[in-house]
mmCIF file of C-alpha atoms in Angstrom:
data_model
loop_
_atom_site.group_PDB
_atom_site.id
_atom_site.type_symbol
_atom_site.label_atom_id
_atom_site.label_comp_id
_atom_site.label_asym_id
_atom_site.label_seq_id
_atom_site.Cartn_x
_atom_site.Cartn_y
_atom_site.Cartn_z
ATOM 1 C CA MET A 16 142.662 165.223 119.330
ATOM 2 C CA ASP A 17 144.626 167.382 121.943
ATOM 3 C CA PHE A 18 144.309 166.192 125.343
ATOM 4 C CA SER A 19 147.111 168.659 126.530
ATOM 5 C CA LEU A 20 145.870 171.053 129.652
ATOM 6 C CA SER A 21 145.355 174.717 128.173
ATOM 7 C CA GLU A 22 147.010 177.407 130.114
ATOM 8 C CA GLU A 23 143.797 178.168 132.040
ATOM 9 C CA HIS A 24 143.475 174.631 133.256
ATOM 10 C CA ARG A 25 147.295 174.271 134.256
ATOM 11 C CA MET A 26 146.728 177.671 136.112
ATOM 12 C CA ILE A 27 143.541 175.845 137.793
ATOM 13 C CA ARG A 28 145.899 172.940 138.948
ATOM 14 C CA ARG A 29 148.295 174.880 140.246
ATOM 15 C CA SER A 30 145.955 176.889 142.501
ATOM 16 C CA ILE A 31 144.018 174.065 143.800
ATOM 17 C CA ARG A 32 147.223 172.296 144.355
ATOM 18 C CA ARG A 33 148.594 175.216 146.385
ATOM 19 C CA PHE A 34 145.117 175.426 148.319
ATOM 20 C CA CYS A 35 145.319 171.387 149.018
ATOM 21 C CA VAL A 36 149.018 171.604 150.359
ATOM 22 C CA GLN A 37 148.134 174.473 152.574
ATOM 23 C CA GLU A 38 144.533 173.673 153.875
ATOM 24 C CA LEU A 39 144.278 169.987 153.586
ATOM 25 C CA ASP A 40 147.599 168.111 153.543
ATOM 26 C CA PRO A 41 148.706 169.049 157.274
ATOM 27 C CA ILE A 42 145.055 168.141 158.803
ATOM 28 C CA ALA A 43 144.354 165.097 156.356
ATOM 29 C CA ALA A 44 145.386 162.468 158.709
ATOM 30 C CA ALA A 45 143.667 163.968 161.605
ATOM 31 C CA ILE A 46 140.138 164.644 160.010
ATOM 32 C CA ASP A 47 140.306 160.848 158.790
ATOM 33 C CA ARG A 48 140.947 160.032 162.471
ATOM 34 C CA GLU A 49 138.472 162.076 163.982
ATOM 35 C CA ALA A 50 135.888 161.560 161.019
ATOM 36 C CA ARG A 51 135.488 165.075 161.194
ATOM 37 C CA PHE A 52 134.326 167.433 158.079
ATOM 38 C CA PRO A 53 136.491 170.451 157.955
ATOM 39 C CA MET A 54 133.652 173.132 157.402
ATOM 40 C CA ASP A 55 136.259 176.013 157.679
ATOM 41 C CA VAL A 56 138.366 174.590 154.993
ATOM 42 C CA TYR A 57 135.157 174.221 152.845
ATOM 43 C CA LYS A 58 134.329 177.810 153.274
ATOM 44 C CA LYS A 59 137.758 178.549 152.057
ATOM 45 C CA ALA A 60 137.300 176.550 149.126
ATOM 46 C CA GLY A 61 134.340 178.299 148.334
ATOM 47 C CA ARG A 62 135.877 181.780 148.509
ATOM 48 C CA GLU A 63 138.574 180.493 146.094
ATOM 49 C CA GLY A 64 135.855 179.494 143.709
ATOM 50 C CA PHE A 65 136.379 175.864 143.888
ATOM 51 C CA VAL A 66 132.948 174.670 144.944
ATOM 52 C CA GLY A 67 131.050 176.970 142.320
ATOM 53 C CA ALA A 68 133.768 176.274 139.581
ATOM 54 C CA LEU A 69 131.088 174.704 137.368
ATOM 55 C CA VAL A 70 128.174 177.122 137.920
ATOM 56 C CA PRO A 71 127.477 180.182 135.723
ATOM 57 C CA PRO A 72 128.718 183.501 136.640
ATOM 58 C CA GLU A 73 125.312 184.986 137.168
ATOM 59 C CA TYR A 74 124.793 182.522 140.115
ATOM 60 C CA GLY A 75 128.090 183.503 141.734
ATOM 61 C CA GLY A 76 129.971 180.497 140.101
ATOM 62 C CA GLY A 77 133.169 180.460 137.632
ATOM 63 C CA GLY A 78 131.672 178.875 134.848
ATOM 64 C CA ALA A 79 134.242 176.732 134.188
ATOM 65 C CA ASP A 80 134.081 173.361 131.954
ATOM 66 C CA LEU A 81 133.917 169.960 133.099
ATOM 67 C CA LEU A 82 137.762 169.251 132.906
ATOM 68 C CA ALA A 83 138.318 172.200 135.254
ATOM 69 C CA PHE A 84 136.303 170.422 137.701
ATOM 70 C CA TYR A 85 137.784 167.187 137.153
ATOM 71 C CA ILE A 86 141.366 168.836 138.061
ATOM 72 C CA ILE A 87 140.020 170.287 141.182
ATOM 73 C CA LYS A 88 138.317 167.106 142.295
ATOM 74 C CA GLU A 89 141.243 164.930 141.435
ATOM 75 C CA GLU A 90 143.512 167.383 143.597
ATOM 76 C CA LEU A 91 141.539 167.398 146.404
ATOM 77 C CA CYS A 92 141.218 163.506 146.460
ATOM 78 C CA ARG A 93 144.873 163.386 146.123
ATOM 79 C CA SER A 94 145.226 165.028 149.492
ATOM 80 C CA ALA A 95 141.920 163.781 151.218
ATOM 81 C CA ALA A 96 139.441 161.984 149.304
ATOM 82 C CA GLY A 97 136.656 162.300 151.365
ATOM 83 C CA MET A 98 136.614 166.124 151.120
ATOM 84 C CA GLY A 99 136.841 165.738 147.019
ATOM 85 C CA MET A 100 133.574 163.733 147.547
ATOM 86 C CA SER A 101 131.677 166.029 149.618
ATOM 87 C CA VAL A 102 132.739 168.997 147.606
ATOM 88 C CA ALA A 103 131.742 167.232 144.373
ATOM 89 C CA ILE A 104 128.227 166.477 145.798
ATOM 90 C CA CYS A 105 127.814 170.347 146.353
ATOM 91 C CA ALA A 106 129.327 171.305 143.099
ATOM 92 C CA LEU A 107 128.065 168.743 140.501
ATOM 93 C CA ASN A 108 125.008 166.828 142.133
ATOM 94 C CA PHE A 109 123.451 170.170 143.745
ATOM 95 C CA CYS A 110 124.586 173.052 142.113
ATOM 96 C CA TYR A 111 125.126 172.239 138.568
ATOM 97 C CA PHE A 112 122.005 170.179 138.552
ATOM 98 C CA LEU A 113 119.938 172.902 139.980
ATOM 99 C CA SER A 114 121.884 175.214 137.182
ATOM 100 C CA LEU A 115 120.417 173.267 134.643
ATOM 101 C CA LEU A 116 116.802 172.545 135.874
ATOM 102 C CA GLY A 117 115.834 175.106 138.754
ATOM 103 C CA THR A 118 113.677 178.265 138.225
ATOM 104 C CA GLU A 119 115.335 181.548 138.246
ATOM 105 C CA GLU A 120 113.886 181.867 141.791
ATOM 106 C CA GLN A 121 115.280 178.459 143.025
ATOM 107 C CA LYS A 122 118.658 179.245 141.374
ATOM 108 C CA LYS A 123 119.203 182.531 143.206
ATOM 109 C CA ARG A 124 118.003 181.039 146.407
ATOM 110 C CA TYR A 125 119.970 178.067 146.698
ATOM 111 C CA ILE A 126 123.048 178.261 144.305
ATOM 112 C CA PRO A 127 124.968 181.259 145.896
ATOM 113 C CA PRO A 128 125.120 179.778 149.625
ATOM 114 C CA VAL A 129 126.702 176.718 148.691
ATOM 115 C CA VAL A 130 128.933 178.213 145.804
ATOM 116 C CA LYS A 131 130.388 180.659 148.876
ATOM 117 C CA GLY A 132 130.877 177.737 150.930
ATOM 118 C CA GLU A 133 128.248 178.983 153.480
ATOM 119 C CA LYS A 134 126.100 176.114 153.105
ATOM 120 C CA LEU A 135 126.293 172.370 152.426
ATOM 121 C CA ALA A 136 123.964 170.235 150.286
ATOM 122 C CA SER A 137 123.442 166.670 149.468
ATOM 123 C CA PHE A 138 121.638 164.657 146.712
ATOM 124 C CA CYS A 139 119.237 161.916 148.041
ATOM 125 C CA LEU A 140 118.279 159.098 145.887
ATOM 126 C CA THR A 141 119.827 155.603 147.553
ATOM 127 C CA GLU A 142 117.577 153.858 149.909
ATOM 128 C CA PRO A 143 117.780 150.858 152.430
ATOM 129 C CA ALA A 144 116.358 148.759 149.530
ATOM 130 C CA ALA A 145 117.323 150.584 146.571
ATOM 131 C CA GLY A 146 120.902 150.894 145.738
ATOM 132 C CA SER A 147 121.903 149.913 142.500
ATOM 133 C CA ASP A 148 118.411 149.265 141.619
ATOM 134 C CA THR A 149 117.453 153.091 141.306
ATOM 135 C CA LEU A 150 114.368 152.758 140.098
ATOM 136 C CA GLY A 151 113.118 150.616 143.092
ATOM 137 C CA ILE A 152 113.027 153.384 145.287
ATOM 138 C CA ARG A 153 110.172 153.530 147.762
ATOM 139 C CA THR A 154 109.959 156.955 148.908
ATOM 140 C CA ARG A 155 106.560 158.461 147.985
ATOM 141 C CA ALA A 156 105.546 162.020 147.455
ATOM 142 C CA VAL A 157 101.615 161.947 147.606
ATOM 143 C CA LYS A 158 99.745 164.975 146.191
ATOM 144 C CA LYS A 159 96.928 166.695 148.177
ATOM 145 C CA GLU A 160 95.602 169.746 147.241
ATOM 146 C CA GLY A 161 98.446 171.100 145.275
ATOM 147 C CA ARG A 162 101.217 169.866 147.729
ATOM 148 C CA PHE A 163 103.289 167.185 148.273
ATOM 149 C CA VAL A 164 103.610 164.699 151.296
ATOM 150 C CA LEU A 165 106.733 162.937 151.307
ATOM 151 C CA ARG A 166 107.500 159.549 153.252
ATOM 152 C CA GLY A 167 110.529 157.520 153.158
ATOM 153 C CA THR A 168 114.225 156.951 154.387
ATOM 154 C CA LYS A 169 117.198 157.634 152.387
ATOM 155 C CA THR A 170 120.535 156.020 153.241
ATOM 156 C CA PHE A 171 124.387 156.243 152.589
ATOM 157 C CA ILE A 172 123.893 160.105 151.846
ATOM 158 C CA THR A 173 126.889 162.157 151.416
ATOM 159 C CA ASN A 174 126.993 165.300 153.542
ATOM 160 C CA ALA A 175 123.297 164.368 155.074
ATOM 161 C CA PRO A 176 124.227 164.629 158.744
ATOM 162 C CA LEU A 177 125.601 168.644 158.080
ATOM 163 C CA ALA A 178 123.745 169.310 154.790
ATOM 164 C CA ASP A 179 121.570 172.658 154.762
ATOM 165 C CA TYR A 180 119.947 171.438 151.857
ATOM 166 C CA PHE A 181 118.520 168.403 150.198
ATOM 167 C CA ILE A 182 117.716 167.316 146.536
ATOM 168 C CA VAL A 183 115.301 164.581 147.347
ATOM 169 C CA MET A 184 114.223 161.914 144.852
ATOM 170 C CA ALA A 185 110.646 160.566 145.324
ATOM 171 C CA ARG A 186 108.326 158.519 143.579
ATOM 172 C CA THR A 187 105.171 160.508 142.534
ATOM 173 C CA ARG A 188 103.339 157.641 140.448
ATOM 174 C CA GLY A 189 103.655 154.333 139.439
ATOM 175 C CA GLY A 190 105.799 151.260 140.702
ATOM 176 C CA ARG A 191 109.104 150.698 138.809
ATOM 177 C CA GLN A 192 109.038 152.682 135.625
ATOM 178 C CA LEU A 193 111.118 155.160 134.191
ATOM 179 C CA HIS A 194 108.758 157.931 134.393
ATOM 180 C CA GLY A 195 106.970 158.802 137.851
ATOM 181 C CA GLY A 196 110.072 160.185 139.906
ATOM 182 C CA THR A 197 110.065 163.642 141.083
ATOM 183 C CA ASN A 198 112.783 165.610 142.397
ATOM 184 C CA PHE A 199 112.313 168.187 145.553
ATOM 185 C CA LEU A 200 114.210 170.674 147.026
ATOM 186 C CA LEU A 201 114.169 170.634 150.958
ATOM 187 C CA GLU A 202 115.746 172.190 153.580
ATOM 188 C CA ARG A 203 117.109 171.455 157.120
ATOM 189 C CA GLY A 204 114.271 172.415 159.631
ATOM 190 C CA MET A 205 111.241 171.560 157.537
ATOM 191 C CA GLU A 206 108.762 169.819 159.722
ATOM 192 C CA GLY A 207 109.141 165.796 159.317
ATOM 193 C CA LEU A 208 112.777 166.081 157.748
ATOM 194 C CA SER A 209 115.638 164.447 159.905
ATOM 195 C CA THR A 210 118.797 163.355 159.808
ATOM 196 C CA GLY A 211 120.439 160.439 161.510
ATOM 197 C CA ARG A 212 123.659 160.052 163.265
ATOM 198 C CA PRO A 213 126.984 159.816 161.090
ATOM 199 C CA LEU A 214 127.562 156.485 159.889
ATOM 200 C CA GLU A 215 130.718 154.940 160.908
ATOM 201 C CA LYS A 216 132.997 153.997 157.902
ATOM 202 C CA LEU A 217 135.721 152.306 156.819
ATOM 203 C CA GLY A 218 137.122 154.957 154.629
ATOM 204 C CA MET A 219 136.511 158.541 153.168
ATOM 205 C CA ARG A 220 135.834 159.217 156.877
ATOM 206 C CA CYS A 221 136.146 162.967 156.652
ATOM 207 C CA SER A 222 133.200 163.137 154.613
ATOM 208 C CA PRO A 223 129.705 162.563 156.472
ATOM 209 C CA THR A 224 127.381 160.074 155.421
ATOM 210 C CA GLY A 225 124.162 159.349 156.864
ATOM 211 C CA GLU A 226 120.413 158.575 156.644
ATOM 212 C CA VAL A 227 117.701 161.366 155.782
ATOM 213 C CA LEU A 228 114.357 160.415 157.261
ATOM 214 C CA LEU A 229 110.931 161.890 155.859
ATOM 215 C CA GLU A 230 107.969 161.697 158.068
ATOM 216 C CA GLU A 231 104.805 163.468 156.464
ATOM 217 C CA VAL A 232 106.937 166.285 154.997
ATOM 218 C CA VAL A 233 104.953 168.731 153.114
ATOM 219 C CA ALA A 234 106.426 170.160 149.815
ATOM 220 C CA GLU A 235 104.786 173.045 147.950
ATOM 221 C CA GLU A 236 104.777 173.021 144.123
ATOM 222 C CA GLU A 237 107.579 175.309 144.017
ATOM 223 C CA ARG A 238 109.994 172.934 145.848
ATOM 224 C CA ILE A 239 109.877 170.426 142.479
ATOM 225 C CA LEU A 240 113.385 170.833 140.662
ATOM 226 C CA GLY A 241 112.675 170.210 137.089
ATOM 227 C CA THR A 242 109.543 168.659 135.577
ATOM 228 C CA GLU A 243 107.136 166.468 138.051
ATOM 229 C CA ASP A 244 107.072 162.904 137.099
ATOM 230 C CA GLU A 245 110.424 163.395 134.982
ATOM 231 C CA GLY A 246 112.926 163.172 138.034
ATOM 232 C CA PHE A 247 114.718 159.877 136.756
ATOM 233 C CA ILE A 248 115.147 161.155 133.449
ATOM 234 C CA HIS A 249 116.652 164.587 134.545
ATOM 235 C CA MET A 250 118.670 162.320 137.097
ATOM 236 C CA PHE A 251 120.329 160.319 134.242
ATOM 237 C CA GLN A 252 121.422 163.914 132.226
ATOM 238 C CA ILE A 253 123.925 164.096 134.745
ATOM 239 C CA LEU A 254 124.867 160.463 135.864
ATOM 240 C CA ASP A 255 127.442 160.428 132.977
ATOM 241 C CA ALA A 256 129.330 163.508 134.286
ATOM 242 C CA GLU A 257 129.075 161.812 137.755
ATOM 243 C CA ARG A 258 130.666 158.702 136.513
ATOM 244 C CA VAL A 259 133.791 160.521 135.094
ATOM 245 C CA LEU A 260 133.930 162.672 137.586
ATOM 246 C CA ALA A 261 134.022 159.650 140.102
ATOM 247 C CA ALA A 262 137.457 158.364 137.986
ATOM 248 C CA ALA A 263 138.654 161.895 139.195
ATOM 249 C CA THR A 264 138.401 160.359 142.922
ATOM 250 C CA ALA A 265 140.444 157.270 141.945
ATOM 251 C CA THR A 266 143.164 159.300 139.733
ATOM 252 C CA GLY A 267 143.682 161.552 142.473
ATOM 253 C CA ILE A 268 144.156 158.452 144.900
ATOM 254 C CA THR A 269 146.384 156.622 142.632
ATOM 255 C CA GLN A 270 148.367 159.619 142.112
ATOM 256 C CA ALA A 271 148.836 159.954 146.201
ATOM 257 C CA CYS A 272 149.518 156.392 146.174
ATOM 258 C CA LEU A 273 152.514 156.642 143.678
ATOM 259 C CA GLU A 274 154.088 159.434 145.268
ATOM 260 C CA ALA A 275 153.944 158.129 148.431
ATOM 261 C CA SER A 276 155.457 154.740 147.134
ATOM 262 C CA VAL A 277 158.404 156.408 145.177
ATOM 263 C CA ARG A 278 159.405 158.590 148.205
ATOM 264 C CA TYR A 279 159.359 155.942 150.555
ATOM 265 C CA SER A 280 161.203 153.300 148.229
ATOM 266 C CA ARG A 281 164.069 155.620 147.790
ATOM 267 C CA GLU A 282 164.554 156.200 151.580
ATOM 268 C CA ARG A 283 163.836 152.731 152.960
ATOM 269 C CA ILE A 284 167.280 150.987 153.021
ATOM 270 C CA GLN A 285 167.388 147.180 152.896
ATOM 271 C CA PHE A 286 170.360 144.718 152.434
ATOM 272 C CA GLY A 287 172.310 147.935 151.964
ATOM 273 C CA ARG A 288 170.907 150.038 149.390
ATOM 274 C CA PRO A 289 167.318 151.614 148.889
ATOM 275 C CA ILE A 290 164.225 149.336 147.794
ATOM 276 C CA ALA A 291 163.780 151.446 144.974
ATOM 277 C CA SER A 292 166.711 149.689 143.399
ATOM 278 C CA PHE A 293 164.945 146.064 143.498
ATOM 279 C CA GLN A 294 163.446 145.370 140.392
ATOM 280 C CA LEU A 295 160.351 143.686 142.037
ATOM 281 C CA ILE A 296 159.566 147.405 143.434
ATOM 282 C CA GLN A 297 160.462 148.993 140.437
ATOM 283 C CA ALA A 298 157.815 146.524 138.594
ATOM 284 C CA LYS A 299 155.322 147.973 141.179
ATOM 285 C CA LEU A 300 155.844 151.272 140.637
ATOM 286 C CA ALA A 301 156.054 151.085 136.781
ATOM 287 C CA GLU A 302 152.324 149.269 136.540
ATOM 288 C CA MET A 303 151.262 152.112 139.256
ATOM 289 C CA ALA A 304 152.415 154.817 136.908
ATOM 290 C CA VAL A 305 151.182 153.170 133.711
ATOM 291 C CA GLY A 306 147.518 152.581 135.348
ATOM 292 C CA LEU A 307 147.449 156.189 136.614
ATOM 293 C CA GLU A 308 148.471 157.650 132.836
ATOM 294 C CA VAL A 309 145.825 155.439 131.062
ATOM 295 C CA ALA A 310 143.100 155.847 133.448
ATOM 296 C CA ARG A 311 143.897 159.750 133.786
ATOM 297 C CA THR A 312 144.258 160.120 130.060
ATOM 298 C CA TYR A 313 141.019 157.974 129.226
ATOM 299 C CA ALA A 314 138.893 159.837 131.501
ATOM 300 C CA HIS A 315 140.095 163.425 130.015
ATOM 301 C CA LYS A 316 139.111 161.880 126.496
ATOM 302 C CA VAL A 317 135.489 161.037 128.235
ATOM 303 C CA VAL A 318 135.391 164.983 129.790
ATOM 304 C CA TRP A 319 136.139 165.971 126.372
ATOM 305 C CA LEU A 320 133.432 164.142 124.473
ATOM 306 C CA CYS A 321 130.914 165.145 127.408
ATOM 307 C CA GLN A 322 131.788 168.813 126.878
ATOM 308 C CA ARG A 323 130.930 168.348 123.320
ATOM 309 C CA GLY A 324 127.124 166.938 124.056
ATOM 310 C CA LYS A 325 128.294 163.441 122.947
ATOM 311 C CA LYS A 326 126.586 160.194 124.434
ATOM 312 C CA VAL A 327 129.339 158.725 126.648
ATOM 313 C CA THR A 328 127.137 156.435 128.808
ATOM 314 C CA LYS A 329 129.524 153.572 128.003
ATOM 315 C CA GLU A 330 132.546 155.683 127.979
ATOM 316 C CA ALA A 331 131.885 156.837 131.566
ATOM 317 C CA SER A 332 131.204 153.645 132.832
ATOM 318 C CA ILE A 333 134.723 152.479 131.429
ATOM 319 C CA ALA A 334 136.302 155.194 132.964
ATOM 320 C CA LYS A 335 135.080 154.837 136.395
ATOM 321 C CA TRP A 336 135.323 151.132 136.230
ATOM 322 C CA PHE A 337 138.902 151.314 134.958
ATOM 323 C CA ALA A 338 140.010 153.953 137.360
ATOM 324 C CA SER A 339 138.317 152.410 140.208
ATOM 325 C CA GLU A 340 140.430 149.143 139.680
ATOM 326 C CA ILE A 341 143.448 150.858 139.476
ATOM 327 C CA ALA A 342 143.283 152.855 142.632
ATOM 328 C CA VAL A 343 142.614 149.807 144.747
ATOM 329 C CA LYS A 344 145.339 147.820 142.846
ATOM 330 C CA SER A 345 147.516 150.640 143.563
ATOM 331 C CA ALA A 346 146.416 151.215 147.191
ATOM 332 C CA LEU A 347 147.294 147.679 147.987
ATOM 333 C CA GLU A 348 150.658 147.798 145.912
ATOM 334 C CA ALA A 349 151.781 151.104 148.072
ATOM 335 C CA VAL A 350 150.721 149.118 151.540
ATOM 336 C CA GLN A 351 152.982 146.283 150.219
ATOM 337 C CA ILE A 352 155.768 148.721 149.351
ATOM 338 C CA HIS A 353 155.631 150.210 152.675
ATOM 339 C CA GLY A 354 155.614 146.851 154.543
ATOM 340 C CA GLY A 355 154.638 146.744 158.102
ATOM 341 C CA TYR A 356 154.737 150.465 158.040
ATOM 342 C CA GLY A 357 151.897 150.538 155.283
ATOM 343 C CA TYR A 358 149.934 148.668 157.909
ATOM 344 C CA ILE A 359 149.925 151.305 160.271
ATOM 345 C CA SER A 360 148.482 154.815 160.509
ATOM 346 C CA GLU A 361 151.845 156.634 160.901
ATOM 347 C CA TYR A 362 151.810 156.446 157.131
ATOM 348 C CA PRO A 363 149.142 157.536 154.640
ATOM 349 C CA VAL A 364 148.883 154.548 152.367
ATOM 350 C CA GLU A 365 146.622 152.733 154.867
ATOM 351 C CA ARG A 366 144.211 155.573 154.281
ATOM 352 C CA TYR A 367 144.661 155.471 150.677
ATOM 353 C CA LEU A 368 143.602 151.884 150.708
ATOM 354 C CA ARG A 369 140.354 152.532 152.637
ATOM 355 C CA ASP A 370 139.434 155.376 150.660
ATOM 356 C CA ALA A 371 140.234 153.573 147.371
ATOM 357 C CA LYS A 372 137.752 150.804 148.303
ATOM 358 C CA LEU A 373 134.562 152.988 148.095
ATOM 359 C CA CYS A 374 135.629 153.971 144.269
ATOM 360 C CA GLN A 375 134.284 150.339 143.506
ATOM 361 C CA ILE A 376 131.175 150.750 145.591
ATOM 362 C CA GLY A 377 129.873 154.653 145.650
ATOM 363 C CA GLY A 378 128.204 156.044 142.541
ATOM 364 C CA GLY A 379 127.349 152.694 140.751
ATOM 365 C CA THR A 380 129.415 149.532 141.760
ATOM 366 C CA SER A 381 132.147 148.162 139.550
ATOM 367 C CA GLU A 382 129.642 145.421 138.677
ATOM 368 C CA ILE A 383 127.006 147.815 137.619
ATOM 369 C CA GLN A 384 129.539 149.618 135.336
ATOM 370 C CA GLN A 385 130.550 146.328 133.710
ATOM 371 C CA ARG A 386 126.725 145.471 133.277
ATOM 372 C CA ILE A 387 126.299 149.204 131.583
ATOM 373 C CA ILE A 388 129.263 148.631 129.216
ATOM 374 C CA ALA A 389 127.963 145.367 128.092
ATOM 375 C CA ARG A 390 124.474 146.851 127.626
ATOM 376 C CA GLU A 391 125.723 149.558 125.753
ATOM 377 C CA LEU A 392 127.504 147.000 123.684
ATOM 378 C CA MET A 393 124.867 144.790 123.001
ATOM 379 C CA GLU A 394 122.600 147.704 122.067
ATOM 380 C CA SER A 395 124.934 149.129 119.333
ATOM 381 C CA SER A 396 125.656 145.893 117.914
#
């Protein structure tokens, strides 16, 4: 089992790293401070092929594999984690999901503008009373004369304040069962659909997050994505991929923490010598490096399994959980190594810490990942 990168993957890494150094690094602190999504950079990312990497070429994408996009997301998050998160929603949760389930008309209409970076998309699942409890959503889609009327509220939706397109999960029948959910393709400007103001957040501040309000939104049957009543089944098809790509967010942040800490510990002089010469500092750096290597290598293994059609529910949760814990621990240590400077915004490590915390919350909390891991162990015993 060889996890070394192919020349194609190394080329993608060089390309996205160059892009991030030129386009994101100079503005990362500013867009965090201003809570501003850099639409101009997103458009450039689209033109460079990063947003559509996973999409088949016939719809304007690059036709790359999951590992290629892991690399792209990791590098984006290494520079500005919020940007990586927003791009991933467009690339995986919208375009890739649509390429798997959409009709030919839906694919041709909605995928190309997002792939090109001209339109921003969102995936609307979480609700005020349904976060980890996915099947508990209360948004309803009632069928009337061949059309659906949607009512409900979605919250904590990435890209919502600026999104042009929305995949919205609504319950079309039943209460809490697996069958009875349906995904709808909606657009900004539809009567009854509105978005709330951007939520003020601790971290990932350049990624816009907000509510999506559905008040008697009328959707024709042509707006159904996939099969009616099978929306939850379809959603679970990409959850494993989403979770392993969530590990990319964490490893990207951890990489940034390690680099900043090594650089600072070499430059910071105390007691007449660089603090990098102190064993306690060396131990922190070593633990950070080990955690990063293990988290990334295991995530690459899960991607490898996923690409071969293996069931990776347990493994994807392990990858997300472990990488998330390492990211938070590494960010805390990076702040500690920087001392007082780590606590002020002049240095980037305080941003890394704020960004890292979402890894333990978004896309399924660390506690939910542990529950999934335990459940899979029990079922396989």
